[in-house]
mmCIF file of C-alpha atoms in Angstrom:
data_model
loop_
_atom_site.group_PDB
_atom_site.id
_atom_site.type_symbol
_atom_site.label_atom_id
_atom_site.label_comp_id
_atom_site.label_asym_id
_atom_site.label_seq_id
_atom_site.Cartn_x
_atom_site.Cartn_y
_atom_site.Cartn_z
ATOM 1 C CA MET T 1 -13.988 3.133 -6.997
ATOM 2 C CA GLY T 2 -10.013 4.689 -8.927
ATOM 3 C CA LEU T 3 -11.257 7.813 -7.697
ATOM 4 C CA GLY T 4 -12.085 6.042 -3.766
ATOM 5 C CA PHE T 5 -8.529 4.115 -4.161
ATOM 6 C CA THR T 6 -7.169 7.493 -4.893
ATOM 7 C CA VAL T 7 -8.344 9.765 -2.197
ATOM 8 C CA GLY T 8 -6.849 6.815 0.174
ATOM 9 C CA VAL T 9 -3.571 6.964 -1.426
ATOM 10 C CA ILE T 10 -3.747 10.592 -0.759
ATOM 11 C CA GLY T 11 -4.959 10.119 2.776
ATOM 12 C CA VAL T 12 -1.943 7.916 3.602
ATOM 13 C CA LEU T 13 0.299 10.112 1.706
ATOM 14 C CA ILE T 14 -0.807 13.015 4.435
ATOM 15 C CA LEU T 15 -0.058 10.736 6.906
ATOM 16 C CA GLY T 16 3.266 9.984 5.933
ATOM 17 C CA HIS T 17 4.000 13.081 5.705
ATOM 18 C CA ALA T 18 2.721 14.457 9.149
ATOM 19 C CA ALA T 19 4.883 11.719 10.233
ATOM 20 C CA TYR T 20 7.864 13.087 9.160
ATOM 21 C CA SER T 21 7.267 16.704 10.245
ATOM 22 C CA THR T 22 6.903 14.786 13.626
ATOM 23 C CA ILE T 23 10.450 13.165 13.402
ATOM 24 C CA GLN T 24 11.526 16.819 12.573
ATOM 25 C CA TYR T 25 9.617 18.750 15.519
ATOM 26 C CA ARG T 26 11.511 16.039 17.949
ATOM 27 C CA SER T 27 14.985 16.502 16.247
ATOM 28 C CA LEU T 28 14.279 20.124 17.124
ATOM 29 C CA LEU T 29 13.149 19.359 20.353
ATOM 30 C CA LYS T 30 16.287 17.919 20.928
ATOM 31 C CA ILE T 31 18.403 20.753 20.196
ATOM 32 C CA THR T 32 16.708 22.392 22.647
ATOM 33 C CA GLU T 33 16.602 19.897 25.242
ATOM 34 C CA GLU T 34 12.798 20.747 25.273
ATOM 35 C CA GLU T 35 9.925 17.671 26.563
ATOM 36 C CA PHE T 36 7.949 16.424 23.787
ATOM 37 C CA SER T 37 4.316 17.340 24.895
ATOM 38 C CA GLY T 38 2.657 16.978 21.946
ATOM 39 C CA PRO T 39 2.594 17.833 18.228
ATOM 40 C CA PRO T 40 2.382 21.235 16.407
ATOM 41 C CA MET T 41 -0.693 21.977 15.962
ATOM 42 C CA GLU T 42 -0.357 21.750 12.061
ATOM 43 C CA VAL T 43 0.508 18.222 12.103
ATOM 44 C CA VAL T 44 -2.754 17.697 14.413
ATOM 45 C CA LEU T 45 -4.804 19.460 11.814
ATOM 46 C CA GLU T 46 -2.674 17.803 8.985
ATOM 47 C CA LEU T 47 -3.493 13.833 10.645
ATOM 48 C CA LEU T 48 -7.409 15.218 11.323
ATOM 49 C CA VAL T 49 -7.583 15.776 7.368
ATOM 50 C CA GLY T 50 -5.459 12.257 6.610
ATOM 51 C CA LEU T 51 -8.093 10.890 8.642
ATOM 52 C CA LEU T 52 -11.050 11.948 7.052
ATOM 53 C CA PHE T 53 -9.356 11.012 3.555
ATOM 54 C CA CYS T 54 -8.684 7.604 4.267
ATOM 55 C CA MET T 55 -12.274 6.968 6.363
ATOM 56 C CA TRP T 56 -14.437 8.270 3.021
ATOM 57 C CA ALA T 57 -11.623 5.821 0.730
ATOM 58 C CA ALA T 58 -12.328 2.710 3.638
ATOM 59 C CA LEU T 59 -16.369 3.488 3.500
ATOM 60 C CA THR T 60 -16.868 3.959 -0.616
ATOM 61 C CA VAL T 61 -13.504 1.208 -1.848
ATOM 62 C CA PRO T 62 -14.623 -2.487 -0.819
ATOM 63 C CA GLY T 63 -18.571 -1.980 -2.732
ATOM 64 C CA LYS T 64 -22.093 -1.169 -1.837
ATOM 65 C CA PHE T 65 -24.360 -3.237 0.338
ATOM 66 C CA LEU T 66 -26.284 -5.813 -1.134
ATOM 67 C CA SER T 67 -29.737 -5.748 0.179
ATOM 68 C CA VAL T 68 -30.835 -8.927 2.188
ATOM 69 C CA HIS T 69 -34.464 -8.850 1.097
ATOM 70 C CA PRO T 70 -35.267 -12.421 -0.488
ATOM 71 C CA HIS T 71 -37.870 -10.773 -2.468
ATOM 72 C CA SER T 72 -36.863 -7.262 -3.226
ATOM 73 C CA ASP T 73 -36.501 -6.588 -6.835
ATOM 74 C CA GLU T 74 -32.651 -6.879 -7.060
ATOM 75 C CA ASN T 75 -33.004 -10.494 -5.517
ATOM 76 C CA ARG T 76 -34.711 -12.061 -8.647
ATOM 77 C CA VAL T 77 -33.726 -15.272 -9.318
ATOM 78 C CA VAL T 78 -34.166 -15.930 -13.079
ATOM 79 C CA SER T 79 -32.187 -18.920 -14.124
ATOM 80 C CA LEU T 80 -33.571 -22.472 -14.413
ATOM 81 C CA PRO T 81 -31.450 -24.639 -11.781
ATOM 82 C CA GLU T 82 -29.900 -28.087 -13.721
ATOM 83 C CA ASN T 83 -32.583 -30.217 -13.369
ATOM 84 C CA VAL T 84 -32.575 -33.305 -15.142
ATOM 85 C CA ASP T 85 -36.548 -33.327 -15.129
ATOM 86 C CA PHE T 86 -36.692 -30.248 -17.898
ATOM 87 C CA MET T 87 -33.710 -32.123 -19.861
ATOM 88 C CA ILE T 88 -35.331 -33.233 -23.447
ATOM 89 C CA PHE T 89 -33.494 -35.937 -24.757
ATOM 90 C CA ASN T 90 -35.955 -37.013 -27.587
ATOM 91 C CA HIS T 91 -35.708 -34.773 -30.214
ATOM 92 C CA ARG T 92 -34.944 -34.615 -34.212
ATOM 93 C CA GLY T 93 -30.975 -35.693 -33.630
ATOM 94 C CA ARG T 94 -31.769 -39.418 -33.034
ATOM 95 C CA ALA T 95 -32.552 -39.542 -37.045
ATOM 96 C CA PHE T 96 -29.019 -38.875 -37.645
ATOM 97 C CA PRO T 97 -26.662 -42.326 -38.069
ATOM 98 C CA SER T 98 -24.833 -42.242 -35.233
ATOM 99 C CA GLU T 99 -21.776 -44.336 -35.409
ATOM 100 C CA VAL T 100 -20.509 -46.849 -32.342
ATOM 101 C CA GLY T 101 -16.446 -46.374 -33.464
ATOM 102 C CA LEU T 102 -16.305 -42.839 -33.506
ATOM 103 C CA LYS T 103 -12.535 -42.002 -32.827
ATOM 104 C CA LEU T 104 -11.465 -38.414 -32.668
ATOM 105 C CA LYS T 105 -10.360 -36.531 -35.997
ATOM 106 C CA HIS T 106 -7.074 -34.680 -35.597
ATOM 107 C CA MET G 1 -41.271 -19.554 -18.116
ATOM 108 C CA ALA G 2 -42.114 -20.178 -14.688
ATOM 109 C CA VAL G 3 -39.176 -18.351 -12.626
ATOM 110 C CA GLY G 4 -38.369 -21.698 -9.661
ATOM 111 C CA HIS G 5 -39.097 -20.884 -6.275
ATOM 112 C CA GLY G 6 -37.658 -24.525 -5.640
ATOM 113 C CA ASP G 7 -34.133 -25.182 -4.674
ATOM 114 C CA SER G 8 -32.228 -22.442 -6.615
ATOM 115 C CA SER G 9 -28.412 -22.350 -6.135
ATOM 116 C CA SER G 10 -27.745 -19.277 -6.406
ATOM 117 C CA SER G 11 -29.333 -17.861 -2.999
ATOM 118 C CA ASP G 12 -29.346 -19.930 0.064
ATOM 119 C CA LYS G 13 -32.688 -19.446 1.896
ATOM 120 C CA LYS G 14 -32.328 -20.386 5.262
ATOM 121 C CA SER G 15 -35.559 -21.843 7.312
ATOM 122 C CA THR G 16 -38.904 -22.322 6.114
ATOM 123 C CA ASP G 17 -41.094 -20.199 7.427
ATOM 124 C CA ALA G 18 -43.183 -18.258 4.803
ATOM 125 C CA LEU G 19 -44.807 -15.797 7.475
ATOM 126 C CA ASN G 20 -41.960 -14.560 9.090
ATOM 127 C CA ASP G 21 -40.092 -12.894 6.712
ATOM 128 C CA LEU G 22 -37.069 -12.041 8.600
ATOM 129 C CA GLN G 23 -35.963 -15.399 8.885
ATOM 130 C CA THR G 24 -35.470 -15.477 5.231
ATOM 131 C CA PHE G 25 -32.347 -14.037 3.835
ATOM 132 C CA ASN G 26 -30.399 -13.848 0.914
ATOM 133 C CA ALA G 27 -27.272 -15.359 2.780
ATOM 134 C CA GLU G 28 -24.647 -15.000 -0.425
ATOM 135 C CA ASN G 29 -25.791 -10.513 -0.400
ATOM 136 C CA LEU G 30 -24.915 -10.845 3.175
ATOM 137 C CA GLN G 31 -21.997 -12.435 2.976
ATOM 138 C CA SER G 32 -20.314 -10.270 1.101
ATOM 139 C CA ASN G 33 -22.007 -6.919 3.096
ATOM 140 C CA MET G 34 -19.787 -8.472 6.419
ATOM 141 C CA LYS G 35 -16.271 -8.605 3.897
ATOM 142 C CA VAL G 36 -17.428 -4.724 3.222
ATOM 143 C CA ILE G 37 -17.249 -4.243 6.450
ATOM 144 C CA TYR G 38 -14.327 -6.698 7.737
ATOM 145 C CA TYR G 39 -12.440 -4.377 4.735
ATOM 146 C CA SER G 40 -13.767 -0.868 6.498
ATOM 147 C CA ARG G 41 -13.062 -1.641 9.653
ATOM 148 C CA THR G 42 -9.569 -3.171 9.151
ATOM 149 C CA PHE G 43 -8.239 -0.270 7.220
ATOM 150 C CA LEU G 44 -9.820 2.009 9.644
ATOM 151 C CA SER G 45 -8.014 0.112 12.596
ATOM 152 C CA ILE G 46 -4.208 0.388 10.701
ATOM 153 C CA ILE G 47 -5.049 4.004 9.556
ATOM 154 C CA GLY G 48 -6.034 4.767 13.602
ATOM 155 C CA GLY G 49 -2.635 2.264 15.224
ATOM 156 C CA VAL G 50 -0.794 5.165 12.687
ATOM 157 C CA ILE G 51 -2.022 7.959 13.766
ATOM 158 C CA ALA G 52 -2.108 6.938 17.928
ATOM 159 C CA GLY G 53 2.034 6.086 17.019
ATOM 160 C CA ILE G 54 2.573 9.297 15.809
ATOM 161 C CA LEU G 55 0.906 11.646 18.445
ATOM 162 C CA GLY G 56 2.525 9.993 20.713
ATOM 163 C CA PHE G 57 -0.185 8.230 22.908
ATOM 164 C CA LYS G 58 0.727 5.899 25.710
ATOM 165 C CA GLY G 59 -1.047 3.538 27.887
ATOM 166 C CA LEU G 60 -4.430 3.137 28.216
ATOM 167 C CA ILE G 61 -5.403 6.704 26.041
ATOM 168 C CA GLY G 62 -4.223 4.942 22.905
ATOM 169 C CA PHE G 63 -7.063 2.094 23.702
ATOM 170 C CA VAL G 64 -9.904 5.055 24.215
ATOM 171 C CA PHE G 65 -8.740 6.506 20.838
ATOM 172 C CA TYR G 66 -9.305 3.265 19.561
ATOM 173 C CA PHE G 67 -12.785 2.718 21.009
ATOM 174 C CA LEU G 68 -13.043 6.402 19.250
ATOM 175 C CA VAL G 69 -12.246 5.374 15.838
ATOM 176 C CA MET G 70 -14.317 2.312 16.291
ATOM 177 C CA ALA G 71 -17.154 4.309 17.356
ATOM 178 C CA ILE G 72 -17.178 6.459 14.390
ATOM 179 C CA THR G 73 -16.643 3.666 11.843
ATOM 180 C CA SER G 74 -19.767 2.197 13.128
ATOM 181 C CA ALA G 75 -21.834 5.360 13.292
ATOM 182 C CA ALA G 76 -20.016 5.424 9.344
ATOM 183 C CA LEU G 77 -21.363 2.267 8.505
ATOM 184 C CA THR G 78 -25.174 2.448 9.673
ATOM 185 C CA ALA G 79 -24.471 5.561 7.488
ATOM 186 C CA LYS G 80 -23.387 3.894 4.678
ATOM 187 C CA ALA G 81 -26.191 1.643 5.290
ATOM 188 C CA LYS G 82 -28.886 4.137 5.059
ATOM 189 C CA PHE G 83 -30.261 3.845 8.225
ATOM 190 C CA SER G 84 -31.974 0.909 7.567
ATOM 191 C CA ILE G 85 -30.370 -2.369 8.441
ATOM 192 C CA HIS G 86 -32.512 -4.772 8.578
ATOM 193 C CA SER G 87 -31.868 -4.720 4.770
ATOM 194 C CA TYR G 88 -28.657 -5.647 4.743
ATOM 195 C CA PHE G 89 -27.931 -7.781 7.558
ATOM 196 C CA ASP G 90 -30.030 -10.040 10.192
ATOM 197 C CA THR G 91 -28.873 -8.571 13.375
ATOM 198 C CA TRP G 92 -27.472 -5.100 14.798
ATOM 199 C CA ASN G 93 -24.591 -6.947 16.219
ATOM 200 C CA ARG G 94 -22.752 -7.644 12.953
ATOM 201 C CA VAL G 95 -22.743 -4.263 11.623
ATOM 202 C CA LEU G 96 -21.351 -2.311 15.361
ATOM 203 C CA LEU G 97 -19.488 -5.462 16.960
ATOM 204 C CA ASP G 98 -18.224 -7.809 13.998
ATOM 205 C CA GLY G 99 -14.245 -7.146 13.590
ATOM 206 C CA PHE G 100 -13.887 -5.223 16.434
ATOM 207 C CA PHE G 101 -10.870 -7.871 18.227
ATOM 208 C CA GLY G 102 -9.243 -8.412 15.125
ATOM 209 C CA GLY G 103 -9.186 -4.387 14.529
ATOM 210 C CA LEU G 104 -7.343 -4.180 18.026
ATOM 211 C CA MET G 105 -4.819 -6.331 16.835
ATOM 212 C CA SER G 106 -3.760 -4.974 13.828
ATOM 213 C CA PHE G 107 -4.132 -1.384 16.065
ATOM 214 C CA VAL G 108 -2.120 -2.044 18.146
ATOM 215 C CA LEU G 109 0.487 -3.497 15.876
ATOM 216 C CA PHE G 110 0.813 -0.584 13.725
ATOM 217 C CA TRP G 111 0.635 1.895 17.034
ATOM 218 C CA THR G 112 4.086 0.350 18.165
ATOM 219 C CA PHE G 113 5.317 0.479 14.514
ATOM 220 C CA ALA G 114 4.576 3.628 14.403
ATOM 221 C CA TYR G 115 5.815 5.389 17.837
ATOM 222 C CA ASP G 116 8.826 3.815 17.248
ATOM 223 C CA ILE G 117 9.599 4.850 13.573
ATOM 224 C CA VAL G 118 8.769 8.687 14.889
ATOM 225 C CA HIS G 119 10.006 9.008 18.730
ATOM 226 C CA ILE G 120 12.550 6.138 19.417
ATOM 227 C CA PHE G 121 14.712 6.455 15.869
#
Protein backbone atom coordinates (compact mmCIF):
# COMPACT_ATOMS: atom_id res chain seq x y z
CA MET A 1 0.00 0.00 0.00
CA GLY A 2 2.91 2.36 0.56
CA LEU A 3 4.03 2.04 -3.05
CA GLY A 4 0.54 2.71 -4.42
CA PHE A 5 0.21 5.77 -2.25
CA THR A 6 3.58 7.12 -3.45
CA VAL A 7 2.60 6.55 -7.06
CA GLY A 8 -0.62 8.46 -6.45
CA VAL A 9 1.24 11.38 -4.90
CA ILE A 10 3.66 11.43 -7.85
CA GLY A 11 0.70 11.44 -10.23
CA VAL A 12 -0.86 14.42 -8.46
CA LEU A 13 2.48 16.27 -8.51
CA ILE A 14 2.77 15.67 -12.26
CA LEU A 15 -0.71 17.14 -12.69
CA GLY A 16 0.29 20.15 -10.62
CA HIS A 17 3.35 20.67 -12.78
CA ALA A 18 1.22 20.42 -15.91
CA ALA A 19 -1.15 23.04 -14.49
CA TYR A 20 1.76 25.37 -13.80
CA SER A 21 3.12 24.93 -17.32
CA THR A 22 -0.30 25.72 -18.75
CA ILE A 23 -0.51 28.89 -16.67
CA GLN A 24 2.88 29.98 -17.99
CA TYR A 25 1.85 29.12 -21.54
CA ARG A 26 -1.27 31.24 -21.21
CA SER A 27 0.65 34.23 -19.93
CA LEU A 28 2.98 33.81 -22.90
CA LEU A 29 -0.05 33.83 -25.20
CA LYS A 30 -1.29 37.01 -23.55
CA ILE A 31 1.98 38.69 -24.40
CA THR A 32 1.81 37.63 -28.04
CA GLU A 33 -1.97 38.19 -28.04
CA GLU A 34 -2.99 34.88 -29.55
CA GLU A 35 -6.03 32.73 -28.84
CA PHE A 36 -5.80 29.78 -26.45
CA SER A 37 -6.76 26.74 -28.48
CA GLY A 38 -5.23 24.05 -26.35
CA PRO A 39 -2.24 23.36 -24.18
CA PRO A 40 1.03 22.39 -25.89
CA MET A 41 1.70 18.78 -26.75
CA GLU A 42 4.13 18.24 -23.88
CA VAL A 43 1.46 19.26 -21.37
CA VAL A 44 -1.03 16.84 -22.94
CA LEU A 45 1.50 14.03 -22.66
CA GLU A 46 2.25 15.01 -19.09
CA LEU A 47 -1.46 14.94 -18.25
CA LEU A 48 -1.77 11.49 -19.77
CA VAL A 49 1.15 10.17 -17.73
CA GLY A 50 -0.31 11.74 -14.58
CA LEU A 51 -3.68 10.16 -15.34
CA LEU A 52 -2.08 6.73 -15.75
CA PHE A 53 -0.21 7.03 -12.45
CA CYS A 54 -3.34 8.15 -10.61
CA MET A 55 -5.38 5.40 -12.18
CA TRP A 56 -2.89 2.79 -11.04
CA ALA A 57 -2.91 4.25 -7.53
CA ALA A 58 -6.74 4.39 -7.44
CA LEU A 59 -6.91 0.70 -8.24
CA THR A 60 -4.19 -0.45 -5.86
CA VAL A 61 -4.55 1.67 -2.73
CA PRO A 62 -8.14 0.99 -1.53
CA GLY A 63 -7.50 -2.72 -1.10
CA LYS A 64 -8.22 -6.07 -2.62
CA PHE A 65 -11.56 -7.53 -3.57
CA LEU A 66 -12.72 -10.19 -1.17
CA SER A 67 -14.65 -13.20 -2.33
CA VAL A 68 -18.39 -13.10 -1.72
CA HIS A 69 -18.89 -16.81 -2.21
CA PRO A 70 -20.04 -18.27 1.12
CA HIS A 71 -18.41 -21.64 0.66
CA SER A 72 -15.00 -20.63 -0.62
CA ASP A 73 -11.79 -21.42 1.19
CA GLU A 74 -11.08 -17.98 2.55
CA ASN A 75 -14.56 -17.48 3.97
CA ARG A 76 -14.53 -20.28 6.51
CA VAL A 77 -16.28 -19.58 9.76
CA VAL A 78 -14.02 -21.05 12.37
CA SER A 79 -15.09 -19.36 15.57
CA LEU A 80 -17.99 -20.53 17.69
CA PRO A 81 -20.58 -17.93 18.55
CA GLU A 82 -21.09 -16.91 22.19
CA ASN A 83 -23.83 -19.37 22.71
CA VAL A 84 -24.95 -20.00 26.29
CA ASP A 85 -25.73 -23.63 25.39
CA PHE A 86 -22.04 -24.42 25.21
CA MET A 87 -20.93 -22.71 28.39
CA ILE A 88 -20.22 -25.00 31.32
CA PHE A 89 -20.64 -23.86 34.87
CA ASN A 90 -20.56 -27.24 36.60
CA HIS A 91 -16.79 -27.43 37.05
CA ARG A 92 -14.32 -27.79 39.95
CA GLY A 93 -14.50 -24.10 40.75
CA ARG A 94 -17.48 -24.84 42.94
CA ALA A 95 -15.14 -26.57 45.44
CA PHE A 96 -13.58 -23.24 46.38
CA PRO A 97 -15.18 -21.51 49.34
CA SER A 98 -17.01 -18.47 48.14
CA GLU A 99 -17.42 -15.54 50.52
CA VAL A 100 -20.58 -13.61 50.20
CA GLY A 101 -19.18 -10.37 51.61
CA LEU A 102 -16.26 -9.99 49.23
CA LYS A 103 -15.03 -6.47 48.65
CA LEU A 104 -12.64 -5.14 46.06
CA LYS A 105 -9.07 -4.93 47.31
CA HIS A 106 -7.25 -1.71 46.45
CA MET B 1 -14.85 -29.37 17.00
CA ALA B 2 -17.68 -28.94 14.59
CA VAL B 3 -17.80 -25.71 12.63
CA GLY B 4 -21.17 -24.10 13.28
CA HIS B 5 -23.35 -23.64 10.25
CA GLY B 6 -26.14 -22.16 12.32
CA ASP B 7 -26.43 -18.53 13.26
CA SER B 8 -22.95 -17.14 12.93
CA SER B 9 -22.44 -13.50 13.69
CA SER B 10 -19.51 -12.74 11.42
CA SER B 11 -21.04 -13.50 8.04
CA ASP B 12 -24.65 -12.48 7.51
CA LYS B 13 -26.09 -14.88 5.04
CA LYS B 14 -29.18 -13.79 3.18
CA SER B 15 -32.00 -16.03 1.99
CA THR B 16 -32.61 -19.64 2.90
CA ASP B 17 -32.47 -21.44 -0.42
CA ALA B 18 -29.61 -23.86 -0.14
CA LEU B 19 -29.67 -24.92 -3.78
CA ASN B 20 -29.50 -21.48 -5.32
CA ASP B 21 -25.98 -20.48 -4.41
CA LEU B 22 -26.16 -16.99 -5.93
CA GLN B 23 -28.74 -15.90 -3.36
CA THR B 24 -26.56 -16.42 -0.32
CA PHE B 25 -23.43 -14.37 -0.07
CA ASN B 26 -21.13 -12.96 2.54
CA ALA B 27 -22.50 -9.47 2.98
CA GLU B 28 -19.57 -8.14 4.97
CA ASN B 29 -17.15 -8.81 2.11
CA LEU B 30 -19.62 -7.38 -0.38
CA GLN B 31 -19.74 -4.14 1.60
CA SER B 32 -15.97 -4.00 1.71
CA ASN B 33 -15.83 -4.47 -2.07
CA MET B 34 -18.38 -1.68 -2.54
CA LYS B 35 -16.22 0.63 -0.46
CA VAL B 36 -13.22 -0.15 -2.65
CA ILE B 37 -15.19 0.75 -5.78
CA TYR B 38 -16.49 3.93 -4.19
CA TYR B 39 -13.03 5.17 -3.21
CA SER B 40 -11.59 4.36 -6.64
CA ARG B 41 -14.38 6.12 -8.49
CA THR B 42 -14.34 9.22 -6.29
CA PHE B 43 -10.58 9.65 -6.60
CA LEU B 44 -10.65 9.21 -10.37
CA SER B 45 -13.57 11.65 -10.71
CA ILE B 46 -11.53 14.28 -8.90
CA ILE B 47 -8.46 13.62 -11.03
CA GLY B 48 -10.59 13.67 -14.17
CA GLY B 49 -12.04 17.01 -13.11
CA VAL B 50 -8.60 18.53 -12.62
CA ILE B 51 -7.47 17.27 -16.02
CA ALA B 52 -10.60 18.60 -17.75
CA GLY B 53 -9.98 22.00 -16.15
CA ILE B 54 -6.34 22.10 -17.22
CA LEU B 55 -7.19 21.12 -20.78
CA GLY B 56 -9.68 23.98 -20.93
CA PHE B 57 -12.81 22.03 -21.73
CA LYS B 58 -15.97 24.08 -21.85
CA GLY B 59 -19.53 22.83 -22.08
CA LEU B 60 -20.58 19.42 -23.32
CA ILE B 61 -17.14 18.08 -24.16
CA GLY B 62 -16.26 18.12 -20.45
CA PHE B 63 -19.13 15.76 -19.67
CA VAL B 64 -18.12 13.54 -22.55
CA PHE B 65 -14.66 13.42 -20.98
CA TYR B 66 -16.24 12.42 -17.66
CA PHE B 67 -18.14 9.54 -19.26
CA LEU B 68 -14.91 8.46 -20.91
CA VAL B 69 -13.03 8.45 -17.59
CA MET B 70 -15.86 6.51 -15.92
CA ALA B 71 -15.92 3.95 -18.73
CA ILE B 72 -12.17 3.42 -18.38
CA THR B 73 -12.63 3.10 -14.59
CA SER B 74 -15.34 0.47 -15.04
CA ALA B 75 -13.13 -1.51 -17.40
CA ALA B 76 -10.21 -1.27 -14.99
CA LEU B 77 -12.36 -2.39 -12.03
CA THR B 78 -13.62 -5.34 -14.05
CA ALA B 79 -10.02 -6.24 -14.82
CA LYS B 80 -9.15 -5.94 -11.15
CA ALA B 81 -11.92 -8.40 -10.34
CA LYS B 82 -10.26 -10.73 -12.87
CA PHE B 83 -13.39 -10.66 -15.05
CA SER B 84 -15.33 -12.99 -12.75
CA ILE B 85 -17.75 -10.45 -11.30
CA HIS B 86 -19.96 -13.05 -9.67
CA SER B 87 -17.33 -14.15 -7.21
CA TYR B 88 -16.98 -10.63 -5.82
CA PHE B 89 -20.38 -8.99 -6.37
CA ASP B 90 -23.94 -10.00 -6.84
CA THR B 91 -24.95 -7.98 -9.89
CA TRP B 92 -23.19 -6.26 -12.77
CA ASN B 93 -24.87 -2.97 -11.97
CA ARG B 94 -22.84 -2.54 -8.84
CA VAL B 95 -19.56 -2.54 -10.65
CA LEU B 96 -20.71 -0.39 -13.54
CA LEU B 97 -23.08 2.18 -12.09
CA ASP B 98 -22.44 2.59 -8.41
CA GLY B 99 -20.98 5.93 -7.43
CA PHE B 100 -21.56 7.36 -10.89
CA PHE B 101 -23.58 10.44 -9.95
CA GLY B 102 -21.70 11.16 -6.76
CA GLY B 103 -18.57 11.18 -8.85
CA LEU B 104 -20.23 13.55 -11.31
CA MET B 105 -20.66 16.17 -8.58
CA SER B 106 -17.01 15.92 -7.55
CA PHE B 107 -15.95 16.03 -11.19
CA VAL B 108 -17.83 19.27 -11.89
CA LEU B 109 -16.53 20.85 -8.70
CA PHE B 110 -12.88 20.16 -9.47
CA TRP B 111 -13.35 20.94 -13.16
CA THR B 112 -14.56 24.47 -12.35
CA PHE B 113 -11.89 24.83 -9.70
CA ALA B 114 -9.00 23.85 -11.97
CA TYR B 115 -10.38 25.84 -14.90
CA ASP B 116 -10.58 28.97 -12.79
CA ILE B 117 -7.07 28.56 -11.43
CA VAL B 118 -5.45 27.84 -14.77
CA HIS B 119 -7.40 29.97 -17.21
CA ILE B 120 -8.88 32.88 -15.35
CA PHE B 121 -6.52 33.92 -12.61
